[in-house]
Amino acid sequence: MKKFKKILLQRLLYIAIIIGVIFIFKKCNDLLIINSIKDKKIYVIHNYLFDDNEKIIIFQGTKKIDEFPANNATSLLSVENDKLYYLETNEEKQENFVIQVNLKTKKVINRLKIPFETSLYYAKKINNKIYFSNYSNQETNVFFDGEYFRTQILYEFDIEQNKITKILDYDTKGLPVISEKEIVYSKKNKIYLYDTETLESKYLVDGTYPFEKTENEIYYEENKKFIVKNMKTNNKKVLFEKRGDFEGIPKKITGNLYLVMKIDVDNVFPNFAYIKLELWDNFSKNKLNLDKELLKNEIKEQKEGLNHLLDTSILIY
């Protein structure tokens, strides 16, 4: 009997040691991911459930450093020279404004109306131009890989000229990959590059959801997998597989680190689904719930949550 108890205690001790090692390993991996974003600022549109009183919270890594009210904020556009630009959308009046905030004083220093009479949600600022999308009136749907994609139109709003120009139409949700000289978008299961100087498009690769473009590589979705392809060598690498709870596209943060958006269905209100943020290290395959870290460290009220209704509600610089 004593021998049996001794063996049992030894096995329990071994199990406890293994669990402890796994726990410590997980904590160390979490710390490595947190450390990799400690020098980056995270800007988040935050709101209460069923409340229009949005605010913007600023984190340094996972540490909250500031916040200010931003009612009806729907999209973060850019951060430039201690100024934050965001899109304010009044759904009742179907009006949209580009709001400029001084990040030192937290005061609105400019409010510019976009001459477009429908509510907007996806937008991005590049220099003096605002790019935004709106669904096509033709109700065109494309079915691919188990999903329906409704045709969207990408517009360019020139702030200096107060002029809106239609740029192109595409099939996927959210915005294309937009930079100063090129726009990477998908249409009918193919990915194209649009040159903003020549105004011409060229075919790149079969796939959907482009989410990053470098000089030699393109990141996109293909057959429910997120792929990186070297355009010079044609070599492809699977970053990770897309599961059913994924929403939209990942964001490449730095090196092997990606921000992944996942659907989180509300237990109390099952008809509502919110976006949960996770940081994925593609090299070590480690994951960190970014929402949980931000909430745990700085947001104390249980009623509060980071409701990422759109992928443009978060900026990382």
PDB file of C-alpha atoms in Angstrom:
ATOM      1  CA  MET A   1       0.000   0.000   0.000  1.00  0.00           C
ATOM      2  CA  LYS A   2       2.823   2.365   0.920  1.00  0.00           C
ATOM      3  CA  LYS A   3       4.609   1.461  -2.299  1.00  0.00           C
ATOM      4  CA  PHE A   4       1.464   2.210  -4.288  1.00  0.00           C
ATOM      5  CA  LYS A   5       1.072   5.596  -2.603  1.00  0.00           C
ATOM      6  CA  LYS A   6       4.708   6.396  -3.314  1.00  0.00           C
ATOM      7  CA  ILE A   7       4.328   5.549  -6.996  1.00  0.00           C
ATOM      8  CA  LEU A   8       1.090   7.573  -7.174  1.00  0.00           C
ATOM      9  CA  LEU A   9       2.739  10.592  -5.555  1.00  0.00           C
ATOM     10  CA  GLN A  10       5.696  10.333  -7.918  1.00  0.00           C
ATOM     11  CA  ARG A  11       3.393  10.268 -10.954  1.00  0.00           C
ATOM     12  CA  LEU A  12       1.372  13.197  -9.659  1.00  0.00           C
ATOM     13  CA  LEU A  13       4.621  15.080  -9.103  1.00  0.00           C
ATOM     14  CA  TYR A  14       5.751  14.319 -12.666  1.00  0.00           C
ATOM     15  CA  ILE A  15       2.394  15.505 -14.036  1.00  0.00           C
ATOM     16  CA  ALA A  16       2.593  18.699 -11.936  1.00  0.00           C
ATOM     17  CA  ILE A  17       6.145  19.335 -13.223  1.00  0.00           C
ATOM     18  CA  ILE A  18       5.057  18.829 -16.848  1.00  0.00           C
ATOM     19  CA  ILE A  19       2.065  21.156 -16.394  1.00  0.00           C
ATOM     20  CA  GLY A  20       4.343  23.702 -14.734  1.00  0.00           C
ATOM     21  CA  VAL A  21       6.873  23.544 -17.572  1.00  0.00           C
ATOM     22  CA  ILE A  22       4.107  23.970 -20.170  1.00  0.00           C
ATOM     23  CA  PHE A  23       2.688  26.922 -18.221  1.00  0.00           C
ATOM     24  CA  ILE A  24       6.095  28.594 -17.896  1.00  0.00           C
ATOM     25  CA  PHE A  25       6.839  27.942 -21.586  1.00  0.00           C
ATOM     26  CA  LYS A  26       3.506  29.528 -22.580  1.00  0.00           C
ATOM     27  CA  LYS A  27       4.132  32.562 -20.349  1.00  0.00           C
ATOM     28  CA  CYS A  28       7.625  32.999 -21.798  1.00  0.00           C
ATOM     29  CA  ASN A  29       6.221  32.850 -25.333  1.00  0.00           C
ATOM     30  CA  ASP A  30       3.538  35.408 -24.434  1.00  0.00           C
ATOM     31  CA  LEU A  31       6.218  37.695 -23.021  1.00  0.00           C
ATOM     32  CA  LEU A  32       8.269  37.353 -26.207  1.00  0.00           C
ATOM     33  CA  ILE A  33       5.277  38.407 -28.328  1.00  0.00           C
ATOM     34  CA  ILE A  34       4.420  41.282 -25.977  1.00  0.00           C
ATOM     35  CA  ASN A  35       8.053  42.388 -26.024  1.00  0.00           C
ATOM     36  CA  SER A  36       8.038  42.421 -29.838  1.00  0.00           C
ATOM     37  CA  ILE A  37       5.318  45.125 -29.863  1.00  0.00           C
ATOM     38  CA  LYS A  38       6.459  47.116 -26.818  1.00  0.00           C
ATOM     39  CA  ASP A  39       7.794  49.932 -29.034  1.00  0.00           C
ATOM     40  CA  LYS A  40       4.669  50.110 -31.166  1.00  0.00           C
ATOM     41  CA  LYS A  41       1.617  52.259 -30.526  1.00  0.00           C
ATOM     42  CA  ILE A  42      -1.789  50.647 -30.934  1.00  0.00           C
ATOM     43  CA  TYR A  43      -4.773  52.898 -31.680  1.00  0.00           C
ATOM     44  CA  VAL A  44      -8.176  51.288 -31.114  1.00  0.00           C
ATOM     45  CA  ILE A  45     -11.756  52.464 -31.646  1.00  0.00           C
ATOM     46  CA  HIS A  46     -13.546  51.317 -28.499  1.00  0.00           C
ATOM     47  CA  ASN A  47     -17.233  51.379 -27.616  1.00  0.00           C
ATOM     48  CA  TYR A  48     -19.869  49.980 -25.295  1.00  0.00           C
ATOM     49  CA  LEU A  49     -22.421  47.456 -26.483  1.00  0.00           C
ATOM     50  CA  PHE A  50     -25.497  49.251 -27.947  1.00  0.00           C
ATOM     51  CA  ASP A  51     -23.873  52.665 -27.354  1.00  0.00           C
ATOM     52  CA  ASP A  52     -22.715  55.271 -29.880  1.00  0.00           C
ATOM     53  CA  ASN A  53     -20.274  56.925 -27.489  1.00  0.00           C
ATOM     54  CA  GLU A  54     -17.099  55.689 -29.101  1.00  0.00           C
ATOM     55  CA  LYS A  55     -13.655  56.631 -27.883  1.00  0.00           C
ATOM     56  CA  ILE A  56     -10.147  56.048 -29.134  1.00  0.00           C
ATOM     57  CA  ILE A  57      -7.708  54.324 -26.784  1.00  0.00           C
ATOM     58  CA  ILE A  58      -3.954  54.480 -27.327  1.00  0.00           C
ATOM     59  CA  PHE A  59      -1.640  51.725 -26.099  1.00  0.00           C
ATOM     60  CA  GLN A  60       2.126  51.567 -26.001  1.00  0.00           C
ATOM     61  CA  GLY A  61       2.525  47.863 -26.558  1.00  0.00           C
ATOM     62  CA  THR A  62      -0.141  46.486 -24.205  1.00  0.00           C
ATOM     63  CA  LYS A  63       0.038  49.426 -21.787  1.00  0.00           C
ATOM     64  CA  LYS A  64      -2.695  52.026 -22.063  1.00  0.00           C
ATOM     65  CA  ILE A  65      -1.225  55.536 -22.310  1.00  0.00           C
ATOM     66  CA  ASP A  66      -4.186  57.704 -23.356  1.00  0.00           C
ATOM     67  CA  GLU A  67      -7.788  57.950 -24.534  1.00  0.00           C
ATOM     68  CA  PHE A  68     -10.226  60.574 -25.812  1.00  0.00           C
ATOM     69  CA  PRO A  69     -13.877  60.685 -26.981  1.00  0.00           C
ATOM     70  CA  ALA A  70     -14.555  60.074 -30.678  1.00  0.00           C
ATOM     71  CA  ASN A  71     -18.304  59.748 -31.169  1.00  0.00           C
ATOM     72  CA  ASN A  72     -19.361  57.982 -34.394  1.00  0.00           C
ATOM     73  CA  ALA A  73     -15.771  57.026 -35.224  1.00  0.00           C
ATOM     74  CA  THR A  74     -15.824  54.151 -37.734  1.00  0.00           C
ATOM     75  CA  SER A  75     -12.360  53.990 -39.261  1.00  0.00           C
ATOM     76  CA  LEU A  76      -8.840  55.028 -38.273  1.00  0.00           C
ATOM     77  CA  LEU A  77      -7.190  56.631 -41.295  1.00  0.00           C
ATOM     78  CA  SER A  78      -3.599  57.465 -40.359  1.00  0.00           C
ATOM     79  CA  VAL A  79      -1.202  58.926 -37.799  1.00  0.00           C
ATOM     80  CA  GLU A  80       1.044  61.759 -39.034  1.00  0.00           C
ATOM     81  CA  ASN A  81       3.223  64.199 -37.098  1.00  0.00           C
ATOM     82  CA  ASP A  82       1.381  63.837 -33.761  1.00  0.00           C
ATOM     83  CA  LYS A  83      -1.970  64.047 -35.540  1.00  0.00           C
ATOM     84  CA  LEU A  84      -4.540  61.273 -35.777  1.00  0.00           C
ATOM     85  CA  TYR A  85      -7.032  61.169 -38.641  1.00  0.00           C
ATOM     86  CA  TYR A  86     -10.220  59.157 -38.356  1.00  0.00           C
ATOM     87  CA  LEU A  87     -13.524  58.784 -40.178  1.00  0.00           C
ATOM     88  CA  GLU A  88     -16.681  59.975 -38.442  1.00  0.00           C
ATOM     89  CA  THR A  89     -19.916  58.538 -39.842  1.00  0.00           C
ATOM     90  CA  ASN A  90     -23.392  59.811 -39.024  1.00  0.00           C
ATOM     91  CA  GLU A  91     -25.650  56.949 -40.132  1.00  0.00           C
ATOM     92  CA  GLU A  92     -28.863  58.886 -39.493  1.00  0.00           C
ATOM     93  CA  LYS A  93     -27.877  61.796 -41.751  1.00  0.00           C
ATOM     94  CA  GLN A  94     -25.714  59.676 -44.107  1.00  0.00           C
ATOM     95  CA  GLU A  95     -22.802  62.076 -43.608  1.00  0.00           C
ATOM     96  CA  ASN A  96     -19.085  61.407 -43.314  1.00  0.00           C
ATOM     97  CA  PHE A  97     -16.269  63.589 -41.985  1.00  0.00           C
ATOM     98  CA  VAL A  98     -12.495  63.358 -41.847  1.00  0.00           C
ATOM     99  CA  ILE A  99     -11.549  64.318 -38.297  1.00  0.00           C
ATOM    100  CA  GLN A 100      -8.061  65.559 -37.437  1.00  0.00           C
ATOM    101  CA  VAL A 101      -7.014  65.349 -33.769  1.00  0.00           C
ATOM    102  CA  ASN A 102      -3.933  66.822 -32.127  1.00  0.00           C
ATOM    103  CA  LEU A 103      -2.555  63.878 -30.153  1.00  0.00           C
ATOM    104  CA  LYS A 104      -0.825  66.165 -27.644  1.00  0.00           C
ATOM    105  CA  THR A 105      -3.929  68.155 -26.680  1.00  0.00           C
ATOM    106  CA  LYS A 106      -6.540  65.507 -27.712  1.00  0.00           C
ATOM    107  CA  LYS A 107      -8.529  68.299 -29.369  1.00  0.00           C
ATOM    108  CA  VAL A 108     -10.155  68.236 -32.805  1.00  0.00           C
ATOM    109  CA  ILE A 109      -8.304  70.737 -34.998  1.00  0.00           C
ATOM    110  CA  ASN A 110     -10.069  70.083 -38.298  1.00  0.00           C
ATOM    111  CA  ARG A 111     -13.322  68.534 -39.492  1.00  0.00           C
ATOM    112  CA  LEU A 112     -13.758  68.046 -43.238  1.00  0.00           C
ATOM    113  CA  LYS A 113     -16.930  66.719 -44.837  1.00  0.00           C
ATOM    114  CA  ILE A 114     -16.608  64.089 -47.558  1.00  0.00           C
ATOM    115  CA  PRO A 115     -19.090  64.952 -50.347  1.00  0.00           C
ATOM    116  CA  PHE A 116     -20.503  61.418 -50.548  1.00  0.00           C
ATOM    117  CA  GLU A 117     -24.082  60.831 -49.445  1.00  0.00           C
ATOM    118  CA  THR A 118     -24.057  57.382 -47.862  1.00  0.00           C
ATOM    119  CA  SER A 119     -22.518  55.949 -44.709  1.00  0.00           C
ATOM    120  CA  LEU A 120     -18.897  54.882 -45.070  1.00  0.00           C
ATOM    121  CA  TYR A 121     -16.960  52.418 -42.926  1.00  0.00           C
ATOM    122  CA  TYR A 122     -13.758  51.373 -44.712  1.00  0.00           C
ATOM    123  CA  ALA A 123     -11.268  54.167 -45.352  1.00  0.00           C
ATOM    124  CA  LYS A 124      -7.547  54.944 -45.369  1.00  0.00           C
ATOM    125  CA  LYS A 125      -5.484  58.126 -45.757  1.00  0.00           C
ATOM    126  CA  ILE A 126      -2.434  58.314 -48.038  1.00  0.00           C
ATOM    127  CA  ASN A 127      -0.873  61.797 -48.129  1.00  0.00           C
ATOM    128  CA  ASN A 128      -3.681  64.218 -49.066  1.00  0.00           C
ATOM    129  CA  LYS A 129      -6.031  61.557 -50.376  1.00  0.00           C
ATOM    130  CA  ILE A 130      -8.684  59.503 -48.608  1.00  0.00           C
ATOM    131  CA  TYR A 131      -9.458  56.106 -50.103  1.00  0.00           C
ATOM    132  CA  PHE A 132     -12.823  54.600 -49.231  1.00  0.00           C
ATOM    133  CA  SER A 133     -15.105  51.887 -50.530  1.00  0.00           C
ATOM    134  CA  ASN A 134     -18.816  51.481 -51.061  1.00  0.00           C
ATOM    135  CA  TYR A 135     -20.885  48.598 -52.380  1.00  0.00           C
ATOM    136  CA  SER A 136     -21.845  48.681 -56.032  1.00  0.00           C
ATOM    137  CA  ASN A 137     -25.507  49.478 -56.800  1.00  0.00           C
ATOM    138  CA  GLN A 138     -25.529  46.621 -59.310  1.00  0.00           C
ATOM    139  CA  GLU A 139     -25.664  44.035 -56.473  1.00  0.00           C
ATOM    140  CA  THR A 140     -22.994  41.924 -58.186  1.00  0.00           C
ATOM    141  CA  ASN A 141     -21.993  38.845 -56.183  1.00  0.00           C
ATOM    142  CA  VAL A 142     -19.058  36.521 -56.778  1.00  0.00           C
ATOM    143  CA  PHE A 143     -19.047  33.038 -55.236  1.00  0.00           C
ATOM    144  CA  PHE A 144     -15.630  31.570 -54.465  1.00  0.00           C
ATOM    145  CA  ASP A 145     -14.271  29.013 -52.017  1.00  0.00           C
ATOM    146  CA  GLY A 146     -17.529  28.803 -50.060  1.00  0.00           C
ATOM    147  CA  GLU A 147     -18.014  32.578 -49.781  1.00  0.00           C
ATOM    148  CA  TYR A 148     -20.034  35.235 -51.581  1.00  0.00           C
ATOM    149  CA  PHE A 149     -18.183  38.453 -52.342  1.00  0.00           C
ATOM    150  CA  ARG A 150     -20.225  41.518 -53.171  1.00  0.00           C
ATOM    151  CA  THR A 151     -18.649  43.944 -55.619  1.00  0.00           C
ATOM    152  CA  GLN A 152     -17.268  47.091 -54.042  1.00  0.00           C
ATOM    153  CA  ILE A 153     -16.090  50.326 -55.629  1.00  0.00           C
ATOM    154  CA  LEU A 154     -12.912  52.032 -54.443  1.00  0.00           C
ATOM    155  CA  TYR A 155     -12.996  55.835 -54.486  1.00  0.00           C
ATOM    156  CA  GLU A 156     -10.323  58.470 -54.009  1.00  0.00           C
ATOM    157  CA  PHE A 157     -11.171  61.732 -52.244  1.00  0.00           C
ATOM    158  CA  ASP A 158      -8.629  64.479 -52.961  1.00  0.00           C
ATOM    159  CA  ILE A 159      -8.676  66.695 -49.864  1.00  0.00           C
ATOM    160  CA  GLU A 160      -7.017  69.694 -51.544  1.00  0.00           C
ATOM    161  CA  GLN A 161      -9.308  69.672 -54.586  1.00  0.00           C
ATOM    162  CA  ASN A 162     -12.397  68.450 -52.677  1.00  0.00           C
ATOM    163  CA  LYS A 163     -12.936  65.992 -55.522  1.00  0.00           C
ATOM    164  CA  ILE A 164     -14.024  62.337 -55.546  1.00  0.00           C
ATOM    165  CA  THR A 165     -12.817  59.964 -58.272  1.00  0.00           C
ATOM    166  CA  LYS A 166     -13.815  56.366 -58.878  1.00  0.00           C
ATOM    167  CA  ILE A 167     -10.655  54.243 -59.036  1.00  0.00           C
ATOM    168  CA  LEU A 168     -11.659  50.602 -59.551  1.00  0.00           C
ATOM    169  CA  ASP A 169     -14.049  47.862 -58.469  1.00  0.00           C
ATOM    170  CA  TYR A 170     -13.130  44.691 -56.581  1.00  0.00           C
ATOM    171  CA  ASP A 171     -14.802  41.714 -54.918  1.00  0.00           C
ATOM    172  CA  THR A 172     -13.487  41.204 -51.390  1.00  0.00           C
ATOM    173  CA  LYS A 173     -14.490  42.769 -48.079  1.00  0.00           C
ATOM    174  CA  GLY A 174     -12.622  45.694 -46.538  1.00  0.00           C
ATOM    175  CA  LEU A 175     -10.034  47.690 -48.447  1.00  0.00           C
ATOM    176  CA  PRO A 176      -7.395  46.589 -50.969  1.00  0.00           C
ATOM    177  CA  VAL A 177      -3.696  46.987 -50.161  1.00  0.00           C
ATOM    178  CA  ILE A 178      -3.143  50.694 -50.808  1.00  0.00           C
ATOM    179  CA  SER A 179       0.138  52.570 -51.005  1.00  0.00           C
ATOM    180  CA  GLU A 180       1.225  55.814 -52.640  1.00  0.00           C
ATOM    181  CA  LYS A 181       2.084  54.294 -56.021  1.00  0.00           C
ATOM    182  CA  GLU A 182       0.050  51.102 -56.247  1.00  0.00           C
ATOM    183  CA  ILE A 183      -3.129  49.343 -55.189  1.00  0.00           C
ATOM    184  CA  VAL A 184      -3.319  45.553 -54.927  1.00  0.00           C
ATOM    185  CA  TYR A 185      -6.846  44.167 -55.196  1.00  0.00           C
ATOM    186  CA  SER A 186      -8.732  40.993 -56.106  1.00  0.00           C
ATOM    187  CA  LYS A 187     -11.469  40.507 -58.636  1.00  0.00           C
ATOM    188  CA  LYS A 188     -13.074  37.263 -59.819  1.00  0.00           C
ATOM    189  CA  ASN A 189     -10.578  35.160 -57.865  1.00  0.00           C
ATOM    190  CA  LYS A 190      -7.537  36.871 -59.364  1.00  0.00           C
ATOM    191  CA  ILE A 191      -5.222  39.468 -57.827  1.00  0.00           C
ATOM    192  CA  TYR A 192      -4.125  42.561 -59.729  1.00  0.00           C
ATOM    193  CA  LEU A 193      -1.780  45.498 -59.219  1.00  0.00           C
ATOM    194  CA  TYR A 194      -3.112  48.940 -60.146  1.00  0.00           C
ATOM    195  CA  ASP A 195      -0.482  51.605 -60.897  1.00  0.00           C
ATOM    196  CA  THR A 196      -1.677  54.989 -59.587  1.00  0.00           C
ATOM    197  CA  GLU A 197       0.559  56.829 -62.089  1.00  0.00           C
ATOM    198  CA  THR A 198      -0.198  54.951 -65.319  1.00  0.00           C
ATOM    199  CA  LEU A 199      -3.771  54.115 -64.178  1.00  0.00           C
ATOM    200  CA  GLU A 200      -3.313  50.580 -65.518  1.00  0.00           C
ATOM    201  CA  SER A 201      -3.810  47.172 -63.881  1.00  0.00           C
ATOM    202  CA  LYS A 202      -1.755  44.030 -64.359  1.00  0.00           C
ATOM    203  CA  TYR A 203      -2.400  40.447 -63.260  1.00  0.00           C
ATOM    204  CA  LEU A 204      -0.273  39.104 -60.396  1.00  0.00           C
ATOM    205  CA  VAL A 205      -1.594  35.757 -59.172  1.00  0.00           C
ATOM    206  CA  ASP A 206      -4.744  33.658 -58.659  1.00  0.00           C
ATOM    207  CA  GLY A 207      -6.294  34.181 -55.215  1.00  0.00           C
ATOM    208  CA  THR A 208      -8.296  36.529 -52.997  1.00  0.00           C
ATOM    209  CA  TYR A 209      -7.792  38.822 -49.996  1.00  0.00           C
ATOM    210  CA  PRO A 210      -4.366  40.369 -50.687  1.00  0.00           C
ATOM    211  CA  PHE A 211      -3.160  41.816 -47.372  1.00  0.00           C
ATOM    212  CA  GLU A 212       0.491  42.808 -47.879  1.00  0.00           C
ATOM    213  CA  LYS A 213       2.785  43.668 -50.781  1.00  0.00           C
ATOM    214  CA  THR A 214       6.539  44.209 -50.709  1.00  0.00           C
ATOM    215  CA  GLU A 215       8.958  44.728 -53.582  1.00  0.00           C
ATOM    216  CA  ASN A 216       9.280  41.002 -54.289  1.00  0.00           C
ATOM    217  CA  GLU A 217       6.514  39.321 -52.268  1.00  0.00           C
ATOM    218  CA  ILE A 218       2.740  39.289 -52.146  1.00  0.00           C
ATOM    219  CA  TYR A 219       0.618  38.005 -49.250  1.00  0.00           C
ATOM    220  CA  TYR A 220      -2.873  36.706 -49.991  1.00  0.00           C
ATOM    221  CA  GLU A 221      -5.440  33.944 -49.475  1.00  0.00           C
ATOM    222  CA  GLU A 222      -5.660  30.826 -51.608  1.00  0.00           C
ATOM    223  CA  ASN A 223      -7.779  27.721 -50.925  1.00  0.00           C
ATOM    224  CA  LYS A 224      -8.453  28.792 -47.321  1.00  0.00           C
ATOM    225  CA  LYS A 225      -4.735  29.278 -46.658  1.00  0.00           C
ATOM    226  CA  PHE A 226      -2.800  32.488 -46.211  1.00  0.00           C
ATOM    227  CA  ILE A 227       0.115  32.451 -48.626  1.00  0.00           C
ATOM    228  CA  VAL A 228       3.273  34.455 -49.262  1.00  0.00           C
ATOM    229  CA  LYS A 229       4.596  34.220 -52.810  1.00  0.00           C
ATOM    230  CA  ASN A 230       7.936  35.448 -54.101  1.00  0.00           C
ATOM    231  CA  MET A 231       7.135  37.095 -57.434  1.00  0.00           C
ATOM    232  CA  LYS A 232      10.700  36.612 -58.742  1.00  0.00           C
ATOM    233  CA  THR A 233      11.184  32.928 -57.916  1.00  0.00           C
ATOM    234  CA  ASN A 234       7.470  31.962 -57.888  1.00  0.00           C
ATOM    235  CA  ASN A 235       8.081  30.091 -54.625  1.00  0.00           C
ATOM    236  CA  LYS A 236       5.035  29.927 -52.328  1.00  0.00           C
ATOM    237  CA  LYS A 237       4.876  29.382 -48.576  1.00  0.00           C
ATOM    238  CA  VAL A 238       1.828  28.705 -46.409  1.00  0.00           C
ATOM    239  CA  LEU A 239       1.759  31.084 -43.435  1.00  0.00           C
ATOM    240  CA  PHE A 240      -1.258  29.513 -41.732  1.00  0.00           C
ATOM    241  CA  GLU A 241      -4.634  28.038 -42.601  1.00  0.00           C
ATOM    242  CA  LYS A 242      -7.846  30.021 -42.527  1.00  0.00           C
ATOM    243  CA  ARG A 243     -10.417  28.600 -40.115  1.00  0.00           C
ATOM    244  CA  GLY A 244     -14.147  29.196 -39.977  1.00  0.00           C
ATOM    245  CA  ASP A 245     -13.849  31.817 -37.234  1.00  0.00           C
ATOM    246  CA  PHE A 246     -11.509  34.063 -39.239  1.00  0.00           C
ATOM    247  CA  GLU A 247     -12.809  37.482 -40.240  1.00  0.00           C
ATOM    248  CA  GLY A 248     -11.331  39.461 -43.109  1.00  0.00           C
ATOM    249  CA  ILE A 249      -7.577  39.341 -43.534  1.00  0.00           C
ATOM    250  CA  PRO A 250      -4.502  39.334 -41.276  1.00  0.00           C
ATOM    251  CA  LYS A 251      -2.236  42.343 -40.801  1.00  0.00           C
ATOM    252  CA  LYS A 252       1.508  41.882 -40.969  1.00  0.00           C
ATOM    253  CA  ILE A 253       3.000  43.689 -37.973  1.00  0.00           C
ATOM    254  CA  THR A 254       6.710  42.933 -38.073  1.00  0.00           C
ATOM    255  CA  GLY A 255       8.904  40.009 -39.078  1.00  0.00           C
ATOM    256  CA  ASN A 256       6.905  36.846 -38.381  1.00  0.00           C
ATOM    257  CA  LEU A 257       4.224  38.591 -36.305  1.00  0.00           C
ATOM    258  CA  TYR A 258       0.667  38.940 -37.642  1.00  0.00           C
ATOM    259  CA  LEU A 259      -2.503  40.477 -36.273  1.00  0.00           C
ATOM    260  CA  VAL A 260      -5.366  38.048 -36.893  1.00  0.00           C
ATOM    261  CA  MET A 261      -9.034  38.962 -36.591  1.00  0.00           C
ATOM    262  CA  LYS A 262     -11.432  36.237 -35.474  1.00  0.00           C
ATOM    263  CA  ILE A 263     -15.203  36.102 -35.049  1.00  0.00           C
ATOM    264  CA  ASP A 264     -16.337  35.989 -31.428  1.00  0.00           C
ATOM    265  CA  VAL A 265     -20.095  35.332 -31.110  1.00  0.00           C
ATOM    266  CA  ASP A 266     -21.730  36.989 -28.096  1.00  0.00           C
ATOM    267  CA  ASN A 267     -23.070  34.397 -25.626  1.00  0.00           C
ATOM    268  CA  VAL A 268     -25.884  36.654 -24.406  1.00  0.00           C
ATOM    269  CA  PHE A 269     -26.810  38.072 -27.826  1.00  0.00           C
ATOM    270  CA  PRO A 270     -26.034  35.227 -30.282  1.00  0.00           C
ATOM    271  CA  ASN A 271     -27.103  37.326 -33.271  1.00  0.00           C
ATOM    272  CA  PHE A 272     -24.163  39.668 -32.582  1.00  0.00           C
ATOM    273  CA  ALA A 273     -20.643  38.740 -33.587  1.00  0.00           C
ATOM    274  CA  TYR A 274     -17.575  40.781 -32.708  1.00  0.00           C
ATOM    275  CA  ILE A 275     -14.000  40.687 -33.852  1.00  0.00           C
ATOM    276  CA  LYS A 276     -11.404  39.276 -31.479  1.00  0.00           C
ATOM    277  CA  LEU A 277      -7.757  40.159 -32.016  1.00  0.00           C
ATOM    278  CA  GLU A 278      -4.928  37.658 -31.773  1.00  0.00           C
ATOM    279  CA  LEU A 279      -1.208  38.097 -32.381  1.00  0.00           C
ATOM    280  CA  TRP A 280       0.317  35.129 -34.194  1.00  0.00           C
ATOM    281  CA  ASP A 281       4.028  34.415 -34.411  1.00  0.00           C
ATOM    282  CA  ASN A 282       4.387  32.460 -37.631  1.00  0.00           C
ATOM    283  CA  PHE A 283       7.907  31.263 -36.739  1.00  0.00           C
ATOM    284  CA  SER A 284       7.225  29.855 -33.268  1.00  0.00           C
ATOM    285  CA  LYS A 285       3.507  29.207 -33.985  1.00  0.00           C
ATOM    286  CA  ASN A 286       2.646  30.951 -30.716  1.00  0.00           C
ATOM    287  CA  LYS A 287      -0.568  32.972 -30.294  1.00  0.00           C
ATOM    288  CA  LEU A 288      -1.540  35.758 -27.930  1.00  0.00           C
ATOM    289  CA  ASN A 289      -5.036  37.119 -27.335  1.00  0.00           C
ATOM    290  CA  LEU A 290      -4.342  40.828 -27.752  1.00  0.00           C
ATOM    291  CA  ASP A 291      -7.803  41.881 -26.552  1.00  0.00           C
ATOM    292  CA  LYS A 292      -7.307  39.911 -23.339  1.00  0.00           C
ATOM    293  CA  GLU A 293      -3.919  41.514 -22.740  1.00  0.00           C
ATOM    294  CA  LEU A 294      -5.221  45.047 -23.333  1.00  0.00           C
ATOM    295  CA  LEU A 295      -8.307  44.478 -21.190  1.00  0.00           C
ATOM    296  CA  LYS A 296      -6.382  42.713 -18.429  1.00  0.00           C
ATOM    297  CA  ASN A 297      -3.707  45.370 -18.141  1.00  0.00           C
ATOM    298  CA  GLU A 298      -5.622  48.610 -18.449  1.00  0.00           C
ATOM    299  CA  ILE A 299      -9.400  48.383 -18.907  1.00  0.00           C
ATOM    300  CA  LYS A 300     -10.989  47.514 -15.563  1.00  0.00           C
ATOM    301  CA  GLU A 301     -14.758  47.743 -16.060  1.00  0.00           C
ATOM    302  CA  GLN A 302     -16.337  44.400 -16.898  1.00  0.00           C
ATOM    303  CA  LYS A 303     -18.900  46.031 -19.171  1.00  0.00           C
ATOM    304  CA  GLU A 304     -16.219  47.379 -21.445  1.00  0.00           C
ATOM    305  CA  GLY A 305     -14.815  45.515 -24.416  1.00  0.00           C
ATOM    306  CA  LEU A 306     -12.828  46.151 -27.558  1.00  0.00           C
ATOM    307  CA  ASN A 307     -15.482  45.726 -30.237  1.00  0.00           C
ATOM    308  CA  HIS A 308     -13.542  45.577 -33.492  1.00  0.00           C
ATOM    309  CA  LEU A 309     -16.496  45.725 -35.841  1.00  0.00           C
ATOM    310  CA  LEU A 310     -14.221  46.440 -38.809  1.00  0.00           C
ATOM    311  CA  ASP A 311     -10.594  45.781 -39.570  1.00  0.00           C
ATOM    312  CA  THR A 312     -10.040  49.539 -39.962  1.00  0.00           C
ATOM    313  CA  SER A 313     -10.837  50.148 -36.283  1.00  0.00           C
ATOM    314  CA  ILE A 314      -7.249  49.450 -35.231  1.00  0.00           C
ATOM    315  CA  LEU A 315      -3.929  50.996 -36.271  1.00  0.00           C
ATOM    316  CA  ILE A 316      -0.473  49.819 -35.215  1.00  0.00           C
ATOM    317  CA  TYR A 317       2.492  52.156 -35.744  1.00  0.00           C
TER     318      TYR A 317
END
